[in-house]
Amino acid sequence: SPNYLLIFLVLQELEIDYSKYEHPPVLTVEAQAKYVSSSEGALSKNLFLKDKKHRYYIISAMVDTKVDMKVLSQRLGLGKGGIRMAPEEALGELLQVSLGCVTPFAVVNESARDVSLLLDKNFKNQARCIFHPLSNDVSISLNTAGLDKFLKSIGRDSVYVDLEANANPAVGKDQPPDLALYVPAASVVVPELSNKASSIQTPPTKNATSEIIKPVASAKPSKPAGNVNSVSANSVSLEFKNPEKFVEEILNRTSALLLSEAKGESVEALPGTLRKRLTSELTLLAIMYKNTAYTEGFHAGKNYKPYRL
Amino acid sequence: MVVDKKEEIDSESSEQVVNPWEVSVKDDGRIDYDKIIDKFGCQRLDESLIDRVQRLTSRQPHVFLRRGVFFAHRDFNEILDAYERGDKFYLYTGRGPSSESLHLGHLIPFMFTKYLQEAFKVPLVIQITDDEKCIWKNLEPKDSKRLGRENVKDIIACGFDVTKTFIFSDFDNVGGAFYKNMVKVGKCAMAIYGFSGEDSIAKISFPPVQAAPSFPSSFPDLFPGKEKLRCLIPCAIDQDPYFRMTRDVAPRLGYNKPALIESSFFPALRGKNGKMSASDPNSAIYVTDTAEDIKKKINGAVSGGQDNKDDQNKYGANLEEYGEGRMLTGEVKKRLTQVLTEMVEKHRRARAAVTDEMVEAFMAARPLPSMFE
């Protein structure tokens, strides 16, 4: 999904601490566990559910948390069998993701504005939790504070729920459905798809993905696919010291913005020749900026008067 | 370098004169660089070296390398060997302030040096030989110093990183460890040169000044404890004689020989003889020239197929898209004018951002902790 980069853009803008791991595409938590070790954080299982009135829910939980669909349905006030897995078309249409990719981050999409997001309260006990950032060949780890900050920035309040409470509710006058308030106000119509021509509905093609991933990957020295890569915040300081890295960052973010604005239409990031010319001109500007800042510091250092003791 | 002058004026085989004070071609022929390489005894910079540079720096080699503007070297392969092993080096280049204005020919070694600094991530010392120009051109020291500082602004405008660059004037810097090395070099160099009675003592005592920056121990504040740090000197080929002497002396002092990477000259606008010279304003494009000036100079320039190809090679990367002989003379001139005007404009803007304070910062003896980053 073109919005894949948008997630990183927002995380960086908000200065949320996170780590990024690239790996082959994974469709299950078991597969993901092969590439991202438990020392990096708690893996999550993510369910995309739908009720009979076409209202949609993302349930994001710890792998060990038992999610009983019947209980959940009752707690939502939907009766015993009121909730089931959402069809695959809805994944693409509403969440802009492919199979194996359901994630809390999906609510960043405008198309997901009516999707209810429920988070396992057990996440709060974890140092970090692991989710996909709209792409199943990347994983992110971050803590709940970071996730909350992210969600807040897009106008969402985080909802943490004890998914294992009320194992056997007798929903009635004395025990009202406690999650009922999280049922979306609006239902969503996902149009029946006769063909999958539109790029919005289909999972991203291999080419498109590699085009999109390129700007971000080139910013880091690590290789995509095959290895577990952890990109820590140490690379940030080099952006502010090295004019070339600084310019690379600027152009990557510009690319990301251009892509996110395009919203799924086939728009290339900055064309190669344009980027090359911009790089050379911007680098000279960046060096002059750095030299000017240094000169001011130099002047300050020369004229600095130490405090008298 | 009186001795070299004598060597050069060798009536039967040499049609050209190439040394630090004189560059000309007899009989209006072109400068024969192969002959120079042969005579001087340096090496050609071949494809394999350029490929190696690409591999080591993970970026496309500078157009001046690809187009043979920098075409000769001494021990550049050893620099690359050491670099591969993790042993870095530092760059040393210089300028003799000779006029208020720089022309594009002057900028070439600096543009290339900046590329080397960025590609290899190494520090740079730039020597402003304000003393040399007093000695040879009869300038007062204060004028030479002033010119030097003005030139420094143009140099800084090429885009050097202040955290990795030390610019120094000879008048302000000779002394201490630098002078110690000058004396050591001077002791070894006497036998190499026979000076005539007409040359002032200053001329005789100058060469060690240009030699000393080749040794890291001349800069104890910059390179403490790094006696074995190698030095690479990008320069125009007419400077080769100075450094031949330095390289000869170095092992006797227990120092590494500095390596050289050498360029040909920026072709004179007025035809084939030699290089752009500050003493002939119409032979050069100055960084202070207006678009009109540039256009006039290019249009007045001698044109011929061979000249244009060389001009294309030397004036910039943008001209790569034009094939050989596919462009008409008029078009080439137009494109050249455009490219050069852009270059001069870009330089002027960068120059405008250079303050006296910035010059002071670049020229202050200060630690450079990020010099290898």
XYZ file of C-alpha atoms in Angstrom:
682
model
C 0.000 0.000 0.000
C 1.374 3.454 -0.790
C 0.521 4.495 2.722
C 3.188 2.163 4.073
C 5.692 5.028 4.032
C 3.193 7.355 5.594
C 3.356 5.337 8.814
C 7.083 5.976 9.142
C 6.662 9.593 8.227
C 4.152 10.062 11.010
C 6.179 8.080 13.553
C 9.217 10.200 12.839
C 7.262 13.457 12.872
C 5.890 12.554 16.273
C 9.311 11.417 17.451
C 7.966 8.044 18.462
C 10.665 5.545 19.259
C 10.322 2.439 17.117
C 12.347 -0.290 15.491
C 11.847 -1.613 11.995
C 12.432 -5.131 10.746
C 12.384 -6.245 7.156
C 11.789 -9.866 6.226
C 10.131 -11.989 3.566
C 6.355 -11.621 3.359
C 4.638 -13.473 6.171
C 1.008 -14.483 6.362
C 0.872 -15.875 9.882
C 2.194 -15.030 13.303
C 4.179 -18.284 13.284
C 5.977 -17.205 10.125
C 6.584 -13.743 11.506
C 8.029 -15.258 14.681
C 10.752 -16.861 12.579
C 12.115 -13.457 11.616
C 11.347 -11.243 14.547
C 12.524 -12.627 17.846
C 10.564 -12.315 21.072
C 13.346 -10.230 22.548
C 12.298 -7.418 20.184
C 8.778 -7.320 21.616
C 5.505 -9.140 21.910
C 4.032 -10.398 18.672
C 0.392 -9.635 18.045
C -2.425 -11.438 16.356
C -4.786 -9.189 14.493
C -8.339 -10.035 13.503
C -10.504 -8.143 11.099
C -14.122 -8.811 11.950
C -17.527 -7.852 10.630
C -20.986 -7.963 12.108
C -24.342 -8.588 10.451
C -24.983 -4.913 10.052
C -21.785 -4.395 8.050
C -19.841 -2.821 10.818
C -16.154 -3.651 11.063
C -13.696 -4.214 13.885
C -9.958 -4.724 14.288
C -9.072 -6.797 17.322
C -5.371 -6.650 18.112
C -4.229 -9.003 20.835
C -1.264 -10.759 22.362
C -0.717 -14.133 20.774
C -1.549 -15.900 24.024
C -4.732 -13.996 24.732
C -7.748 -16.139 24.047
C -10.256 -14.354 21.848
C -13.551 -16.084 21.993
C -15.709 -14.874 19.101
C -18.959 -15.853 20.771
C -18.104 -14.007 23.965
C -16.879 -11.023 22.055
C -20.082 -10.914 20.072
C -22.130 -10.880 23.233
C -20.009 -8.254 24.904
C -20.534 -6.070 21.897
C -24.270 -6.538 22.240
C -24.537 -8.398 18.969
C -25.935 -11.616 20.289
C -24.133 -14.941 20.282
C -23.155 -15.402 16.649
C -23.181 -11.806 15.607
C -19.592 -11.495 14.544
C -17.375 -13.282 12.061
C -14.174 -12.818 10.085
C -14.476 -10.085 7.466
C -14.206 -11.108 3.828
C -10.939 -10.650 2.013
C -12.275 -7.871 -0.215
C -12.900 -5.776 2.823
C -9.242 -6.059 3.800
C -8.184 -4.258 0.689
C -11.120 -1.938 0.430
C -11.252 -0.694 3.985
C -7.820 -1.339 5.420
C -5.697 -1.017 2.266
C -3.754 -4.116 3.218
C -3.321 -7.613 1.931
C -3.739 -10.947 3.647
C -1.743 -11.431 6.775
C -1.423 -7.746 7.274
C -4.178 -6.621 9.601
C -2.741 -4.097 11.988
C -3.818 -1.247 14.257
C -1.944 1.052 11.880
C -4.580 0.364 9.246
C -6.867 2.932 10.856
C -4.639 5.643 9.358
C -6.604 5.140 6.151
C -9.561 7.386 5.500
C -11.426 4.300 4.301
C -11.124 2.823 7.800
C -12.648 5.748 9.645
C -15.645 3.706 10.748
C -13.658 0.647 11.771
C -13.550 0.091 15.489
C -10.151 -0.717 16.968
C -9.901 -2.747 20.156
C -6.510 -3.380 21.734
C -5.617 -6.111 24.186
C -4.970 -4.536 27.583
C -2.130 -7.025 28.077
C -0.146 -4.959 25.568
C 0.337 -2.430 28.320
C 2.466 -4.851 30.310
C 4.888 -5.286 27.469
C 8.028 -3.259 26.858
C 7.259 -3.314 23.161
C 4.711 -4.807 20.805
C 5.088 -5.806 17.209
C 2.763 -4.925 14.340
C 2.887 -4.706 10.570
C 2.959 -1.179 9.153
C 0.485 -1.981 6.358
C 2.903 -4.349 4.686
C 3.516 -7.967 5.551
C 7.214 -7.876 4.761
C 7.940 -5.313 7.403
C 7.323 -5.315 11.159
C 7.555 -2.495 13.649
C 8.055 -2.695 17.376
C 7.028 0.109 19.665
C 5.545 0.561 23.111
C 1.885 1.282 23.847
C 2.673 4.899 24.671
C 4.027 5.271 21.148
C 1.031 3.537 19.644
C -1.324 5.743 21.647
C 0.492 8.853 20.486
C 0.223 7.694 16.910
C -3.471 6.975 17.199
C -4.144 10.244 18.931
C -2.458 12.118 16.121
C -5.016 10.719 13.703
C -7.917 11.550 15.984
C -8.364 8.191 17.665
C -8.425 7.363 21.339
C -6.796 4.041 22.152
C -9.220 1.515 23.506
C -7.675 -1.199 25.675
C -9.929 -4.073 26.571
C -9.587 -7.090 28.840
C -10.380 -9.584 26.121
C -10.460 -12.532 28.516
C -12.779 -11.012 31.110
C -16.342 -12.166 31.417
C -15.644 -15.675 30.220
C -19.233 -16.607 30.394
C -21.414 -13.568 30.546
C -25.078 -13.897 30.889
C -25.822 -10.677 29.125
C -28.967 -9.202 30.486
C -30.270 -6.475 32.727
C -27.598 -7.074 35.345
C -24.785 -7.633 32.943
C -25.040 -5.259 30.006
C -22.728 -5.784 27.007
C -19.690 -3.878 28.239
C -18.153 -3.315 24.835
C -21.305 -2.078 23.228
C -20.079 1.465 23.114
C -17.311 0.410 20.787
C -19.657 -0.700 18.084
C -19.205 1.704 15.180
C -21.921 4.226 14.650
C -21.978 3.734 10.911
C -22.027 0.665 8.788
C -19.855 0.420 5.734
C -20.813 -0.802 2.344
C -18.062 -2.685 0.605
C -19.069 -2.835 -3.039
C -19.119 -6.303 -4.567
C -16.047 -6.606 -6.740
C -16.591 -8.287 -10.074
C -13.040 -7.624 -11.205
C -9.960 -6.568 -9.320
C -8.773 -3.986 -11.822
C -8.616 -1.071 -9.437
C -5.281 -0.699 -7.694
C -6.952 0.394 -4.494
C -8.639 -2.941 -4.004
C -5.887 -5.281 -5.066
C -2.917 -6.043 -2.932
C 0.118 -4.111 -4.160
C 1.963 -5.693 -7.061
C 5.538 -6.756 -6.610
C 6.817 -3.918 -8.783
C 4.875 -1.225 -7.045
C 6.066 -2.404 -3.680
C 9.687 -2.438 -4.673
C 9.355 1.053 -6.149
C 7.857 2.324 -2.944
C 10.223 0.593 -0.603
C 13.294 1.791 -2.470
C 13.450 5.366 -1.080
C 13.257 4.202 2.496
C 15.616 1.272 2.073
C 18.279 3.409 0.516
C 18.328 5.650 3.546
C 19.649 2.802 5.653
C 22.701 0.689 4.895
C 20.847 -2.582 5.626
C 19.672 -5.015 2.949
C 15.964 -5.818 2.699
C 14.609 -9.410 2.520
C 16.210 -12.315 4.190
C 17.721 -10.816 7.278
C 16.291 -9.375 10.418
C 17.295 -5.751 10.467
C 16.905 -3.451 13.371
C 17.179 0.219 12.581
C 17.643 2.124 15.770
C 17.444 5.841 16.331
C 21.251 6.179 16.107
C 21.069 6.871 12.385
C 19.173 10.074 13.173
C 22.192 11.918 14.468
C 24.146 11.250 11.265
C 21.436 13.054 9.265
C 22.217 16.225 11.155
C 25.965 15.924 10.845
C 26.365 14.817 7.269
C 24.996 17.118 4.546
C 24.557 14.264 2.059
C 22.548 12.131 4.482
C 20.532 15.202 5.426
C 19.586 15.821 1.806
C 18.782 12.146 1.336
C 16.357 12.369 4.255
C 14.680 15.452 2.806
C 14.213 13.787 -0.553
C 12.950 10.546 1.023
C 10.318 12.418 2.967
C 9.322 14.393 -0.095
C 8.945 11.128 -1.979
C 6.846 9.699 0.815
C 4.582 12.721 0.885
C 4.153 12.647 -2.869
C 3.160 9.013 -2.687
C 0.803 9.466 0.201
C -0.899 12.365 -1.504
C -1.376 10.260 -4.613
C -3.469 7.754 -2.614
C -2.980 4.604 -4.587
C -2.825 6.022 -8.099
C 0.270 4.849 -9.857
C 2.520 7.795 -9.139
C 6.248 7.377 -9.065
C 8.266 8.914 -6.307
C 10.640 11.692 -7.385
C 11.934 10.748 -10.855
C 15.591 9.726 -10.887
C 17.004 12.618 -12.903
C 15.118 15.178 -10.886
C 16.316 13.621 -7.683
C 19.907 13.624 -8.866
C 19.876 17.322 -9.723
C 18.076 18.215 -6.554
C 20.551 16.149 -4.553
C 23.518 18.024 -5.919
C 22.001 21.475 -5.449
C 20.524 20.763 -2.050
C 23.793 19.249 -0.802
C 25.677 22.454 -1.533
C 22.965 24.414 0.278
C 23.170 22.021 3.215
C 26.940 22.404 3.443
C 26.693 26.175 3.416
C 24.028 25.980 6.120
C 26.250 23.742 8.211
C 29.268 26.014 7.700
C 27.227 29.044 8.703
C 25.925 27.370 11.843
C 29.430 26.211 12.763
C 30.774 29.737 12.237
C 28.191 31.141 14.618
C 29.149 28.530 17.181
C 32.803 29.311 16.625
C 32.145 32.986 17.256
C 30.202 32.141 20.381
C 32.966 29.895 21.586
C 35.608 32.528 21.056
C 33.674 35.173 22.975
C 32.345 32.967 25.684
C 32.982 34.236 29.184
C 33.199 31.521 31.814
C 31.329 32.184 35.036
C 33.500 33.561 37.766
C 33.622 31.217 40.718
C 62.726 25.059 -9.984
C 65.586 26.376 -12.085
C 66.983 22.965 -12.830
C 63.730 21.830 -14.328
C 63.610 24.903 -16.482
C 66.950 23.913 -17.861
C 65.692 20.394 -18.506
C 62.631 21.700 -20.204
C 64.405 23.961 -22.620
C 65.817 21.055 -24.529
C 65.809 22.191 -28.095
C 65.506 19.022 -30.095
C 62.779 16.961 -28.384
C 60.681 19.456 -26.404
C 58.173 21.770 -27.973
C 56.531 22.627 -24.690
C 57.330 24.130 -21.351
C 55.496 22.938 -18.273
C 56.560 24.042 -14.813
C 54.993 25.962 -11.951
C 55.810 29.376 -13.443
C 55.429 28.802 -17.095
C 53.078 26.841 -19.219
C 53.237 27.310 -22.928
C 53.453 25.350 -26.069
C 55.944 26.213 -28.726
C 54.812 26.353 -32.339
C 51.206 26.822 -31.284
C 50.810 23.071 -30.920
C 48.732 21.481 -28.220
C 50.092 20.350 -24.894
C 51.145 16.757 -25.251
C 50.174 15.172 -21.964
C 51.535 11.767 -22.808
C 54.894 13.374 -23.285
C 54.594 15.065 -19.925
C 53.758 11.803 -18.200
C 56.712 10.232 -19.876
C 59.087 13.034 -19.065
C 57.948 13.511 -15.489
C 57.749 9.825 -14.800
C 54.273 9.714 -13.300
C 51.538 7.160 -14.120
C 48.402 7.342 -16.193
C 45.141 7.050 -14.283
C 43.592 4.082 -16.050
C 40.118 2.497 -16.140
C 40.926 -0.075 -13.487
C 41.845 2.605 -10.966
C 38.688 4.532 -11.725
C 36.611 1.365 -11.268
C 38.342 0.788 -7.975
C 37.457 4.285 -6.834
C 33.851 3.561 -7.690
C 33.853 0.365 -5.682
C 35.518 1.893 -2.647
C 33.363 4.982 -2.509
C 30.050 3.406 -3.593
C 29.305 6.253 -5.899
C 29.902 7.241 -9.485
C 33.445 8.573 -9.955
C 33.648 12.299 -10.561
C 33.275 13.411 -14.157
C 36.848 14.755 -14.090
C 38.062 11.214 -13.551
C 35.776 9.682 -16.135
C 36.697 12.305 -18.700
C 40.400 12.268 -18.060
C 40.723 15.787 -16.695
C 42.563 14.194 -13.789
C 44.635 11.827 -15.799
C 47.922 11.138 -14.032
C 49.048 10.062 -10.592
C 51.853 8.913 -8.362
C 51.065 6.116 -5.888
C 47.296 6.636 -6.000
C 46.955 2.856 -6.072
C 48.807 2.670 -2.760
C 46.418 5.168 -1.249
C 43.548 2.945 -2.384
C 45.271 -0.173 -1.040
C 45.666 1.447 2.360
C 42.094 2.755 2.279
C 40.807 -0.724 1.631
C 42.680 -1.920 4.694
C 40.989 0.787 6.733
C 43.910 3.201 6.730
C 42.579 6.595 5.795
C 44.469 9.528 4.362
C 44.218 13.294 4.277
C 44.068 15.641 1.328
C 46.408 18.526 0.723
C 45.948 21.130 -1.929
C 46.802 24.782 -2.261
C 46.476 28.072 -3.996
C 48.852 30.882 -4.725
C 46.830 34.072 -4.578
C 47.651 35.818 -7.798
C 44.676 37.950 -8.618
C 41.489 39.221 -7.073
C 39.292 36.978 -9.111
C 39.331 33.262 -9.622
C 38.670 31.828 -13.003
C 37.095 28.460 -13.684
C 40.507 26.920 -14.275
C 41.373 27.649 -10.661
C 38.211 26.018 -9.426
C 38.861 22.682 -11.111
C 41.265 21.256 -8.540
C 39.013 22.516 -5.759
C 35.881 20.984 -7.244
C 37.702 17.713 -7.594
C 39.148 17.932 -4.082
C 35.688 18.521 -2.673
C 34.499 15.382 -4.417
C 37.433 13.437 -2.953
C 36.629 14.763 0.507
C 32.998 13.704 0.268
C 33.575 10.384 -1.456
C 36.353 9.132 0.809
C 35.258 11.018 3.947
C 38.689 12.411 4.720
C 40.034 15.732 6.032
C 41.667 18.404 3.933
C 44.333 21.049 4.446
C 44.503 23.946 2.015
C 47.663 26.000 1.854
C 47.404 29.599 0.775
C 50.887 30.462 -0.442
C 50.710 34.170 0.229
C 54.488 34.117 0.707
C 55.186 32.540 -2.659
C 53.376 35.241 -4.544
C 55.336 37.917 -2.696
C 58.556 36.249 -3.686
C 57.817 35.689 -7.354
C 55.442 38.474 -8.180
C 56.705 41.405 -6.161
C 53.612 41.832 -4.063
C 53.703 43.403 -0.606
C 52.952 40.834 2.103
C 49.838 42.692 3.205
C 48.436 42.704 -0.335
C 49.277 39.076 -0.781
C 47.535 38.259 2.476
C 44.488 40.245 1.443
C 44.285 38.560 -1.918
C 44.714 35.262 -0.166
C 41.753 35.859 2.096
C 39.597 36.904 -0.834
C 40.562 33.743 -2.652
C 39.682 31.744 0.464
C 36.090 32.968 0.117
C 35.903 31.560 -3.399
C 37.447 28.329 -2.196
C 34.947 27.974 0.632
C 32.151 28.645 -1.871
C 33.102 25.423 -3.634
C 31.373 23.692 -0.764
C 34.014 22.442 1.644
C 32.865 21.135 4.995
C 34.226 23.289 7.817
C 34.318 20.321 10.187
C 36.832 18.587 7.939
C 38.790 21.408 6.374
C 41.694 23.535 7.597
C 42.752 26.463 5.437
C 45.956 28.226 6.396
C 48.064 31.085 5.165
C 51.823 30.578 5.093
C 52.501 33.939 6.651
C 50.355 33.037 9.644
C 51.221 29.395 9.943
C 54.908 28.838 9.325
C 56.502 28.077 12.669
C 56.491 25.328 15.249
C 56.236 21.759 13.982
C 55.611 23.017 10.442
C 58.902 24.902 10.400
C 60.726 21.922 11.888
C 59.663 19.861 8.904
C 60.618 22.674 6.537
C 64.128 22.660 7.939
C 64.358 18.871 7.698
C 63.249 18.969 4.063
C 65.532 21.889 3.275
C 68.550 20.028 4.603
C 67.896 17.150 2.202
C 66.966 19.162 -0.842
C 70.015 21.285 -1.397
C 71.831 18.825 -3.580
C 68.925 18.451 -5.983
C 68.822 22.011 -7.226
C 71.489 24.191 -8.660
C 70.379 27.770 -8.383
C 71.767 30.539 -10.455
C 73.174 33.683 -8.881
C 70.168 35.686 -10.072
C 67.653 33.975 -7.866
C 66.862 35.520 -4.497
C 67.429 33.518 -1.344
C 63.660 33.597 -0.802
C 63.126 31.614 -3.983
C 65.623 29.036 -2.891
C 64.111 28.694 0.567
C 60.537 28.463 -0.604
C 60.201 24.848 -1.807
C 60.220 23.341 1.722
C 57.168 25.513 2.497
C 55.186 23.712 -0.160
C 56.631 20.368 0.875
C 55.880 20.536 4.595
C 52.069 20.123 4.424
C 52.655 16.690 2.834
C 53.667 15.398 6.264
C 51.055 14.962 8.996
C 53.586 15.884 11.678
C 53.461 19.444 10.329
C 49.994 19.680 11.849
C 50.308 18.341 15.408
C 46.949 19.855 16.418
C 45.122 18.213 13.525
C 46.800 14.830 13.404
C 48.208 14.119 16.863
C 49.911 10.754 17.002
C 49.196 10.022 13.350
C 52.723 10.129 11.965
C 51.995 7.474 9.400
C 48.844 9.063 8.000
C 49.122 9.152 4.229
C 48.698 12.255 2.139
C 47.071 12.635 -1.266
C 47.719 15.797 -3.247
C 45.305 16.776 -6.025
C 47.021 19.351 -8.208
C 47.619 20.471 -11.743
C 50.429 18.676 -13.457
C 52.676 21.711 -13.521
C 53.116 21.266 -9.768
C 54.656 17.834 -10.220
C 58.275 19.088 -9.925
C 57.674 20.456 -6.410
C 56.355 17.169 -5.214
C 58.926 15.069 -6.956
C 61.403 16.708 -4.639
C 59.172 16.082 -1.626
C 58.719 12.434 -2.513
C 62.426 12.052 -2.912
C 63.103 13.536 0.504
C 60.321 11.810 2.441
C 61.848 8.352 2.964
C 65.074 9.964 4.149
C 63.076 11.665 6.883
C 61.231 8.458 7.747
C 57.967 9.783 6.329
C 55.505 8.291 3.836
C 55.754 9.697 0.337
C 52.787 11.857 -0.519
C 50.685 10.534 -3.386
C 49.642 12.779 -6.241
C 46.614 12.904 -8.486
C 47.157 15.323 -11.332
C 45.019 17.243 -13.771
C 45.547 18.670 -17.165
C 44.820 22.331 -17.708
C 41.573 24.003 -18.417
C 41.840 24.788 -22.112
C 42.455 28.408 -22.925
C 39.503 29.991 -24.631
C 41.708 31.569 -27.210
C 42.829 28.492 -29.001
C 45.163 25.725 -28.313
C 48.105 27.167 -26.496
C 48.292 26.157 -22.903
C 46.034 27.018 -20.035
C 43.693 29.724 -18.891
C 45.775 32.423 -17.400
C 44.894 35.157 -14.987
C 47.270 37.418 -16.889
C 45.178 37.256 -20.056
C 41.572 38.092 -19.151
C 40.071 36.922 -22.388
C 41.557 33.501 -22.045
C 39.540 32.779 -18.958
C 36.018 32.721 -17.571
C 35.991 34.430 -14.189
C 33.613 33.682 -11.371
C 32.710 37.377 -11.433
C 31.796 37.333 -15.121
C 28.261 38.200 -16.074
C 26.171 36.064 -18.396
C 26.917 38.583 -21.143
C 30.669 38.361 -20.546
C 30.563 34.611 -20.698
C 28.561 34.611 -23.896
C 31.003 37.020 -25.546
C 34.016 35.041 -24.486
C 32.600 31.735 -25.657
C 31.448 33.170 -28.949
C 34.821 34.743 -29.517
C 36.521 31.471 -28.729
C 38.225 29.534 -31.469
C 36.057 26.712 -32.600
C 36.965 23.460 -34.249
C 35.818 19.915 -33.827
C 38.670 18.760 -31.683
C 38.625 21.816 -29.453
C 34.948 21.448 -28.829
C 35.241 17.882 -27.731
C 37.895 18.814 -25.216
C 35.819 21.740 -24.072
C 32.874 19.448 -23.644
C 34.987 17.112 -21.576
C 36.356 19.728 -19.339
C 33.466 22.055 -18.824
C 31.042 19.757 -17.100
C 28.985 16.658 -16.685
C 25.870 18.147 -18.227
C 27.432 17.949 -21.622
C 27.681 14.185 -21.481
C 24.357 13.777 -23.151
C 25.714 15.297 -26.328
C 27.379 12.757 -28.561
C 30.607 13.352 -30.361
C 30.126 15.472 -33.421
C 26.367 15.323 -33.197
C 26.144 18.907 -32.115
C 26.787 21.893 -34.304
C 29.337 24.428 -33.267
C 26.669 27.028 -32.606
C 24.714 24.661 -30.403
C 27.811 23.668 -28.485
C 28.640 27.256 -27.796
C 25.114 27.947 -26.675
C 25.090 24.955 -24.363
C 28.548 25.784 -23.059
C 27.465 29.305 -22.314
C 24.451 27.966 -20.456
C 26.422 25.473 -18.399
C 29.132 27.956 -17.531
C 26.666 30.656 -16.633
C 24.911 28.235 -14.291
C 28.201 27.269 -12.718
C 29.240 30.858 -12.197
C 25.822 31.775 -10.813
C 25.838 28.863 -8.392
C 29.303 29.850 -7.273
C 28.351 33.478 -6.814
C 25.413 32.589 -4.625
C 27.502 30.314 -2.462
C 30.212 32.944 -2.262
C 27.742 35.538 -1.075
C 27.072 33.336 1.939
C 30.728 33.347 2.983
C 31.377 35.888 5.714
C 34.670 37.093 7.144
C 33.773 35.182 10.279
C 33.423 32.006 8.250
C 36.855 32.601 6.754
C 38.184 32.979 10.270
C 36.542 29.723 11.314
C 38.042 27.814 8.393
C 41.455 29.339 9.033
C 41.535 28.837 12.789
C 43.866 26.179 14.170
C 41.249 24.087 15.898
C 40.481 20.421 16.552
C 38.509 18.572 13.876
C 36.972 15.637 15.745
C 34.632 14.617 12.881
C 37.314 14.715 10.215
C 36.966 11.072 9.216
C 33.190 10.810 9.427
